[in-house]
């Protein structure tokens, strides 16, 4: 009968061989040394050192990951070709240091350098080291930032999430920036990955979007002990921002003459993104006006466009309603209407006193239309001021004035374009004198007038007709009204001056 020990599995022999009595008698003079702990980065090469003294029994050396029944052999001297570990000095009888290339996070654990001795029944445990704890540090992946699936309008909140994974240890920090300014975020959520050797990160920040965020971006910054510099990922807010357009329609200033050709102009202002569709309808029926004009980008990063439809003032079109319908980003359409009135004789009465001389014929048909009673615009945006006139007016320029009387300011002069702050929306037109003023400032608040001048026999320009005026209110970025009257500013200054005088008088009395 074979000895009982031959039937025992290797695991049992290992446990028996580790008994204190066996090691005490067989291990006299034999030493085995290995380090206690090693830290290595994932992807690098792990060096496991093990040295023994000469004079040990005949038998192989092995490297085991873990101890007990669940251990894994990473190096076997008897079968080195099948081992993941590679010896540095292959022909040494005392140095059994091995290399493990391209370390992975799952390689973390405790490694034992083990000496076996050959017996008639096979290899049995002779001596093992105390174990080397291997810590595999893993760098976090490059972060990703995701935003809402649908676009968000200014004034509403949107949540953005930063994700990173595959890192160890679990200690990690996240910072959020909006245009290089640190902003508050929720506490990051760090969870173990399925492998249980690495971790993943999720961090969320909530931002209230503004109209001027088109050029802004969020940045997620990840900091970890394995990094020499933070990892960052940026997200442009224009990817989720939707600024709805303002739609203003310019119509003829009054009844037009029979068979005259008249234009309706639709101004689509301050929208983002730049995809928009403009459709014209006559009495609810779609007109064939061709494709929508291409929008132009403003300095603020918004878009604007102008669409015009021309019709002939025939008797059957009297009272027809023309509609400009704007569709932006799949939202509900915005519509503006205008009615065409056709004068039976092609002329109409005028209340103008200029009824003599060369202008007598045109006074009856000339009209100036300034439809906007009040316009609100934010600081930094573009201001549109609409003015249309009929053809047939006297010779002379059309200007835009801020204020009336001796203190007025010319913001657009048809004769001196280069010195004008206002810019014509329609470069070449005898009837549309709509202007735009870019990068509005608080001091632009006031009342603006579209004014038609006529040239007198002496060559001077004389007031011929003016609009009723458009009151412009300038809003601060946060949304509150700035003072729209210079008089209010003066009152504030006077109030502060009076308060200063009172305080000065009281101080003098106290000294006396």
XYZ file of C-alpha atoms in Angstrom:
512
model
C 0.000 0.000 0.000
C 1.252 3.492 -0.868
C 1.986 5.900 1.968
C -0.995 7.908 3.067
C 0.792 11.184 2.351
C 0.833 10.450 -1.369
C -2.920 10.802 -1.456
C -2.887 14.220 0.186
C -3.304 17.209 -2.115
C -0.657 19.900 -2.365
C -2.720 22.339 -0.314
C -2.675 19.959 2.664
C 1.094 19.516 2.325
C 1.512 23.267 2.345
C -0.451 23.563 5.550
C 1.412 20.685 7.197
C 4.775 22.026 6.064
C 4.040 25.379 7.677
C 3.737 23.855 11.120
C 6.239 25.351 13.602
C 7.876 22.026 14.348
C 8.679 21.232 10.740
C 10.161 24.665 10.006
C 12.188 24.711 13.210
C 14.097 21.531 12.436
C 14.429 21.803 8.653
C 15.029 25.539 8.373
C 18.147 25.919 10.485
C 20.572 28.231 8.608
C 18.263 28.870 5.611
C 16.969 32.432 5.149
C 14.336 33.793 2.731
C 13.676 37.529 2.410
C 11.074 39.570 0.536
C 9.827 43.189 0.993
C 6.707 43.957 3.001
C 4.943 46.340 0.575
C 5.281 47.662 -2.979
C 3.209 50.317 -4.753
C 3.071 50.313 -8.545
C 1.107 52.155 -11.218
C -1.209 50.261 -13.512
C 0.508 49.609 -16.828
C 3.980 49.645 -15.332
C 6.260 46.698 -14.443
C 6.083 45.156 -10.968
C 9.342 43.956 -9.431
C 8.977 41.326 -6.679
C 12.264 40.755 -4.849
C 13.116 37.466 -3.177
C 16.551 36.307 -2.051
C 17.539 33.095 -0.257
C 20.726 31.858 1.325
C 22.671 28.989 -0.173
C 22.491 25.529 1.284
C 18.790 24.911 1.147
C 17.302 21.541 0.244
C 16.723 20.431 -3.308
C 13.413 21.682 -4.579
C 11.848 24.441 -6.688
C 11.005 28.049 -5.867
C 7.596 29.508 -6.565
C 5.767 32.804 -6.317
C 2.155 32.555 -5.149
C -0.494 35.268 -5.112
C -2.553 34.713 -2.012
C -2.342 31.858 0.475
C -4.522 28.835 0.980
C -6.822 27.050 -1.421
C -7.491 30.131 -3.550
C -3.864 30.980 -4.310
C -2.551 31.584 -7.825
C 0.899 30.581 -9.083
C 2.557 33.503 -10.869
C 6.019 31.919 -11.168
C 7.051 28.230 -11.113
C 10.741 27.366 -11.360
C 9.873 23.951 -12.801
C 7.696 25.437 -15.557
C 8.811 29.039 -16.158
C 7.337 29.221 -19.679
C 3.796 29.010 -18.313
C 4.430 31.614 -15.638
C 3.315 35.244 -15.885
C 6.309 36.319 -13.825
C 9.784 36.382 -15.380
C 13.018 35.968 -13.431
C 15.548 38.755 -13.677
C 18.552 36.447 -13.050
C 17.499 33.114 -14.467
C 20.618 31.115 -13.515
C 20.942 32.339 -9.931
C 20.426 29.920 -7.036
C 19.867 32.710 -4.495
C 18.035 35.514 -6.342
C 14.474 34.689 -7.314
C 13.325 38.227 -8.053
C 10.648 38.275 -10.758
C 9.050 40.866 -13.033
C 5.354 41.114 -13.890
C 4.854 43.261 -16.982
C 1.909 45.570 -17.687
C 0.397 45.432 -14.222
C -3.385 45.590 -14.008
C -5.540 46.739 -11.068
C -6.586 43.138 -10.409
C -2.925 42.265 -9.784
C -3.228 43.899 -6.360
C -2.855 41.449 -3.468
C -0.267 39.682 -1.272
C 2.506 37.734 -2.980
C 4.543 34.978 -1.285
C 7.978 33.722 -2.244
C 7.932 29.979 -1.379
C 10.701 27.345 -1.191
C 9.707 23.717 -1.703
C 11.778 20.613 -0.967
C 11.693 17.440 -2.944
C 10.498 14.321 -1.083
C 9.756 10.771 -2.229
C 6.106 11.720 -2.275
C 6.567 14.980 -4.204
C 7.291 18.644 -3.485
C 6.320 19.898 -0.083
C 6.493 23.330 1.521
C 9.873 24.068 3.095
C 9.839 27.836 3.758
C 7.825 30.867 2.685
C 8.320 34.601 3.056
C 6.087 36.818 5.115
C 4.398 38.154 1.979
C 4.681 41.320 -0.079
C 1.553 43.458 -0.202
C 1.230 44.893 -3.722
C -0.841 48.058 -4.127
C -1.729 48.880 -7.734
C -2.554 52.546 -8.183
C -4.615 53.411 -11.247
C -5.007 56.799 -12.869
C -8.541 58.020 -13.496
C -9.725 58.065 -17.076
C -10.047 61.341 -18.928
C -13.313 62.838 -17.679
C -16.412 63.172 -19.808
C -19.049 65.873 -19.366
C -22.659 65.444 -20.448
C -25.535 67.911 -20.403
C -29.318 67.827 -20.808
C -30.753 66.072 -23.840
C -32.940 69.059 -24.774
C -31.961 72.688 -25.179
C -32.665 75.066 -22.305
C -33.821 78.677 -22.502
C -32.195 81.533 -20.569
C -33.359 81.818 -16.967
C -33.854 78.078 -16.559
C -31.541 75.594 -14.837
C -29.613 72.753 -16.430
C -27.633 69.919 -14.832
C -24.270 68.714 -16.103
C -22.489 65.504 -15.072
C -18.777 64.706 -15.059
C -17.723 61.032 -15.126
C -14.356 59.342 -14.647
C -13.504 55.725 -13.895
C -10.811 53.088 -13.459
C -8.895 54.752 -10.610
C -7.382 53.548 -7.331
C -7.274 54.494 -4.508
C -10.789 55.874 -4.079
C -9.797 59.307 -2.740
C -10.508 61.794 -5.514
C -11.521 65.443 -5.828
C -13.576 67.290 -8.421
C -13.787 71.015 -9.157
C -16.171 72.784 -11.517
C -15.432 76.075 -13.249
C -17.546 78.380 -15.357
C -15.255 80.488 -17.523
C -12.393 79.960 -15.047
C -14.570 80.920 -12.051
C -14.976 78.193 -9.418
C -18.625 77.206 -8.860
C -20.316 75.015 -6.270
C -21.339 71.464 -7.124
C -22.896 68.490 -5.392
C -20.713 66.051 -3.465
C -19.147 63.560 -5.906
C -20.443 60.001 -5.950
C -17.565 57.471 -5.812
C -18.501 53.791 -6.216
C -16.550 50.516 -6.636
C -16.512 49.081 -10.125
C -17.579 45.451 -10.771
C -13.968 44.284 -10.565
C -13.752 45.661 -6.980
C -10.196 46.785 -7.771
C -11.012 50.267 -9.128
C -13.546 53.035 -8.599
C -15.716 55.303 -10.709
C -16.755 58.900 -10.142
C -19.865 60.915 -10.940
C -20.162 64.628 -10.133
C -23.117 66.894 -10.960
C -23.432 70.671 -11.102
C -26.577 72.736 -11.716
C -26.327 76.041 -13.578
C -28.881 78.741 -14.367
C -28.298 79.617 -18.003
C -28.124 83.199 -19.234
C -28.448 84.706 -22.674
C -24.776 85.648 -22.754
C -23.680 82.071 -21.971
C -23.353 81.366 -25.689
C -19.606 81.897 -25.447
C -19.297 80.399 -21.938
C -18.101 76.929 -21.023
C -18.094 74.637 -18.010
C -14.927 72.801 -17.037
C -14.723 69.678 -14.872
C -11.352 69.255 -13.159
C -10.351 65.897 -11.617
C -7.536 65.641 -9.046
C -6.035 62.323 -7.864
C -2.854 61.169 -6.121
C -1.715 59.386 -9.286
C -1.792 62.578 -11.356
C 0.958 65.141 -11.727
C -1.575 67.615 -13.168
C -5.387 67.712 -13.027
C -7.456 66.144 -15.772
C -9.953 68.538 -17.351
C -12.844 68.404 -19.765
C -14.789 71.423 -20.988
C -18.360 71.714 -22.199
C -19.617 74.642 -24.281
C -22.948 75.913 -22.962
C -23.966 76.823 -26.506
C -24.502 73.077 -27.019
C -27.636 73.196 -24.836
C -28.670 76.867 -24.891
C -31.660 77.975 -26.937
C -32.430 81.682 -27.167
C -35.870 82.254 -28.723
C -36.125 84.999 -31.335
C -37.871 88.327 -31.111
C -40.029 88.969 -34.161
C -40.816 92.506 -35.306
C -42.749 93.278 -38.462
C -42.441 96.514 -40.432
C -45.530 97.379 -42.455
C -46.483 100.236 -44.766
C -47.184 103.408 -42.784
C -50.714 103.781 -44.117
C -52.952 103.199 -47.125
C -50.946 102.854 -50.309
C -51.796 103.951 -53.787
C -53.522 101.650 -56.210
C -51.141 99.345 -58.090
C -48.173 100.500 -56.044
C -45.649 97.861 -55.051
C -45.401 97.602 -51.285
C -43.078 95.601 -49.040
C -43.598 93.919 -45.681
C -40.424 93.223 -43.711
C -40.041 90.741 -40.869
C -37.081 91.185 -38.515
C -36.095 88.058 -36.580
C -33.716 89.155 -33.839
C -31.414 87.705 -31.196
C -31.890 83.947 -31.563
C -29.666 80.906 -31.096
C -28.901 78.476 -32.636
C -28.977 79.915 -36.119
C -31.443 77.492 -37.712
C -34.773 79.241 -38.323
C -37.557 79.030 -40.903
C -39.607 82.056 -41.989
C -42.908 81.521 -43.796
C -45.194 84.215 -45.226
C -48.972 83.828 -45.368
C -51.611 85.929 -47.100
C -54.990 85.613 -45.404
C -53.819 82.343 -43.850
C -52.605 80.825 -47.121
C -48.883 80.178 -47.500
C -47.113 82.348 -50.065
C -44.362 81.180 -52.382
C -41.481 83.455 -51.357
C -38.553 81.102 -51.892
C -36.113 79.919 -49.265
C -35.478 81.611 -45.922
C -32.581 84.111 -46.035
C -29.400 83.071 -44.278
C -29.064 84.554 -40.782
C -26.072 86.664 -39.822
C -24.180 86.360 -36.547
C -24.030 89.335 -34.194
C -20.977 90.246 -32.089
C -22.767 88.742 -29.078
C -22.911 85.354 -30.817
C -26.657 85.518 -31.481
C -28.248 85.462 -34.925
C -30.584 87.763 -36.807
C -32.193 87.898 -40.226
C -34.520 90.002 -42.326
C -37.193 88.567 -44.599
C -39.168 90.754 -47.009
C -42.165 90.043 -49.199
C -43.343 92.455 -51.907
C -46.925 92.628 -53.205
C -48.823 94.862 -55.618
C -51.600 96.946 -54.101
C -54.533 95.811 -56.222
C -58.168 96.476 -55.239
C -58.850 92.837 -54.353
C -55.964 92.887 -51.862
C -57.446 95.705 -49.811
C -57.729 94.492 -46.212
C -55.542 91.441 -46.803
C -53.647 90.229 -43.756
C -50.005 89.261 -44.247
C -48.426 87.044 -41.618
C -44.766 86.419 -40.900
C -44.465 83.037 -39.176
C -41.142 82.069 -37.571
C -40.259 78.507 -36.555
C -37.183 78.016 -34.377
C -35.792 74.730 -33.064
C -39.098 72.882 -33.275
C -40.824 75.252 -30.829
C -44.286 76.753 -31.268
C -44.198 79.229 -34.166
C -44.112 82.974 -33.556
C -46.349 85.079 -35.804
C -46.728 88.774 -36.571
C -49.499 90.247 -38.739
C -49.902 93.362 -40.872
C -52.882 94.561 -42.914
C -52.636 96.057 -46.396
C -54.919 99.017 -47.005
C -55.266 100.244 -50.573
C -56.373 103.835 -51.201
C -58.976 104.051 -53.924
C -57.238 106.882 -55.775
C -53.702 105.963 -54.879
C -53.445 109.143 -52.792
C -54.694 110.329 -49.420
C -54.999 113.544 -47.522
C -52.171 114.845 -45.426
C -52.087 117.115 -42.441
C -48.636 118.426 -43.364
C -48.385 122.181 -43.865
C -45.977 121.691 -46.781
C -48.443 121.839 -49.675
C -46.833 124.342 -52.010
C -44.090 124.270 -54.617
C -42.151 121.199 -55.708
C -43.321 119.117 -52.793
C -47.023 119.666 -53.354
C -47.471 116.435 -55.299
C -45.666 114.170 -52.851
C -47.070 115.540 -49.615
C -50.311 113.658 -50.168
C -48.684 110.237 -50.550
C -45.653 110.439 -48.237
C -45.956 108.702 -44.875
C -43.412 107.912 -42.167
C -44.108 104.966 -39.890
C -42.295 104.380 -36.580
C -44.316 101.507 -35.062
C -42.397 100.776 -31.853
C -43.784 102.667 -28.870
C -41.332 101.172 -26.373
C -38.423 98.750 -26.713
C -36.534 96.974 -23.925
C -32.977 95.810 -24.531
C -30.251 94.445 -22.276
C -26.808 95.909 -21.834
C -24.471 94.533 -24.503
C -27.243 93.464 -26.884
C -28.266 94.928 -30.240
C -31.072 97.502 -30.430
C -33.406 97.492 -33.475
C -35.249 100.738 -34.277
C -37.800 100.384 -37.080
C -38.751 103.160 -39.485
C -40.359 102.872 -42.917
C -41.424 105.579 -45.355
C -43.366 105.595 -48.583
C -41.782 106.511 -51.879
C -42.325 109.894 -53.437
C -41.106 112.074 -50.595
C -39.154 115.280 -51.114
C -35.425 115.340 -51.666
C -33.635 115.190 -48.347
C -32.106 112.748 -45.874
C -33.714 110.519 -43.260
C -31.980 110.683 -39.879
C -32.415 109.162 -36.432
C -32.289 111.492 -33.433
C -32.096 110.704 -29.740
C -34.252 113.329 -28.081
C -35.736 116.491 -29.604
C -34.804 120.125 -29.321
C -31.417 121.711 -28.863
C -30.044 118.807 -26.814
C -30.760 116.056 -29.330
C -28.100 113.638 -30.544
C -27.868 112.289 -34.086
C -27.361 108.518 -33.967
C -27.814 107.964 -37.713
C -27.214 110.495 -40.480
C -27.977 109.397 -44.031
C -25.477 111.924 -45.392
C -22.641 111.102 -42.979
C -22.768 107.354 -42.512
C -19.217 106.971 -41.196
C -19.918 109.201 -38.197
C -23.158 107.447 -37.280
C -23.377 105.005 -34.408
C -26.462 103.403 -35.905
C -26.166 101.073 -38.890
C -28.854 100.554 -41.541
C -30.430 97.104 -41.345
C -31.151 97.285 -45.088
C -28.121 98.750 -46.797
C -29.807 100.000 -49.982
C -33.444 100.972 -49.596
C -35.456 104.139 -50.236
C -38.257 103.093 -47.907
C -36.748 101.095 -45.029
C -34.651 103.150 -42.618
C -34.554 100.632 -39.800
C -31.273 100.893 -37.896
C -29.475 98.776 -35.350
C -27.242 99.934 -32.505
C -24.828 97.275 -31.308
C -23.400 96.759 -27.830
C -26.034 98.854 -26.068
C -24.870 100.821 -23.015
C -26.925 102.174 -20.092
C -26.602 105.722 -21.419
C -28.393 104.676 -24.631
C -31.730 104.822 -22.776
C -34.038 107.566 -24.052
C -36.525 108.428 -26.806
C -35.505 108.019 -30.454
C -37.132 109.724 -33.446
C -37.027 108.844 -37.125
C -36.985 112.172 -38.982
C -37.403 113.023 -42.665
C -35.817 116.286 -43.852
C -36.432 118.172 -47.082
C -33.948 120.357 -48.926
C -34.951 124.028 -49.108
C -34.092 126.435 -51.958
C -31.233 127.743 -49.813
C -29.713 124.251 -49.654
C -30.460 123.719 -45.967
C -32.206 120.651 -44.569
C -35.552 121.434 -43.006
C -37.719 119.159 -40.863
C -40.390 117.613 -43.051
C -41.860 114.723 -41.082
C -40.953 112.801 -37.916
C -42.174 109.676 -36.182
C -43.939 109.614 -32.831
C -40.819 108.362 -31.069
C -39.652 105.055 -29.589
C -38.867 104.910 -25.869
C -35.804 102.711 -25.287
C -35.434 101.098 -21.860
C -32.022 99.565 -21.137
C -32.000 96.586 -18.786
C -29.020 95.430 -16.780
C -27.712 91.913 -17.331
C -29.486 90.728 -14.159
C -32.762 91.982 -15.545
C -33.549 95.171 -13.589
C -34.214 98.516 -15.248
C -31.476 101.051 -15.412
C -32.470 104.667 -15.199
C -33.859 105.595 -18.581
C -33.941 109.350 -18.076
C -30.924 111.668 -17.691
C -33.111 113.753 -15.372
C -33.292 110.908 -12.897
C -29.517 110.661 -12.883
C -29.326 114.402 -12.183
C -31.797 114.042 -9.316
C -29.688 111.327 -7.764
C -26.563 113.492 -7.977
C -28.383 116.461 -6.424
C -29.689 114.250 -3.633
C -26.170 113.068 -2.808
C -24.842 116.647 -2.920
C -27.535 117.892 -0.520
C -26.866 115.002 1.847
C -23.153 115.842 1.785
C -23.840 119.502 2.630
C -26.105 118.538 5.539
C -23.475 116.217 6.976
C -20.806 118.914 6.562
C -23.021 121.475 8.374
C -23.684 119.072 11.271
C -19.962 118.320 11.556
C -19.124 122.047 11.791
C -21.771 122.579 14.485
C -20.376 119.643 16.479
C -16.868 121.156 16.297
C -18.183 124.499 17.478
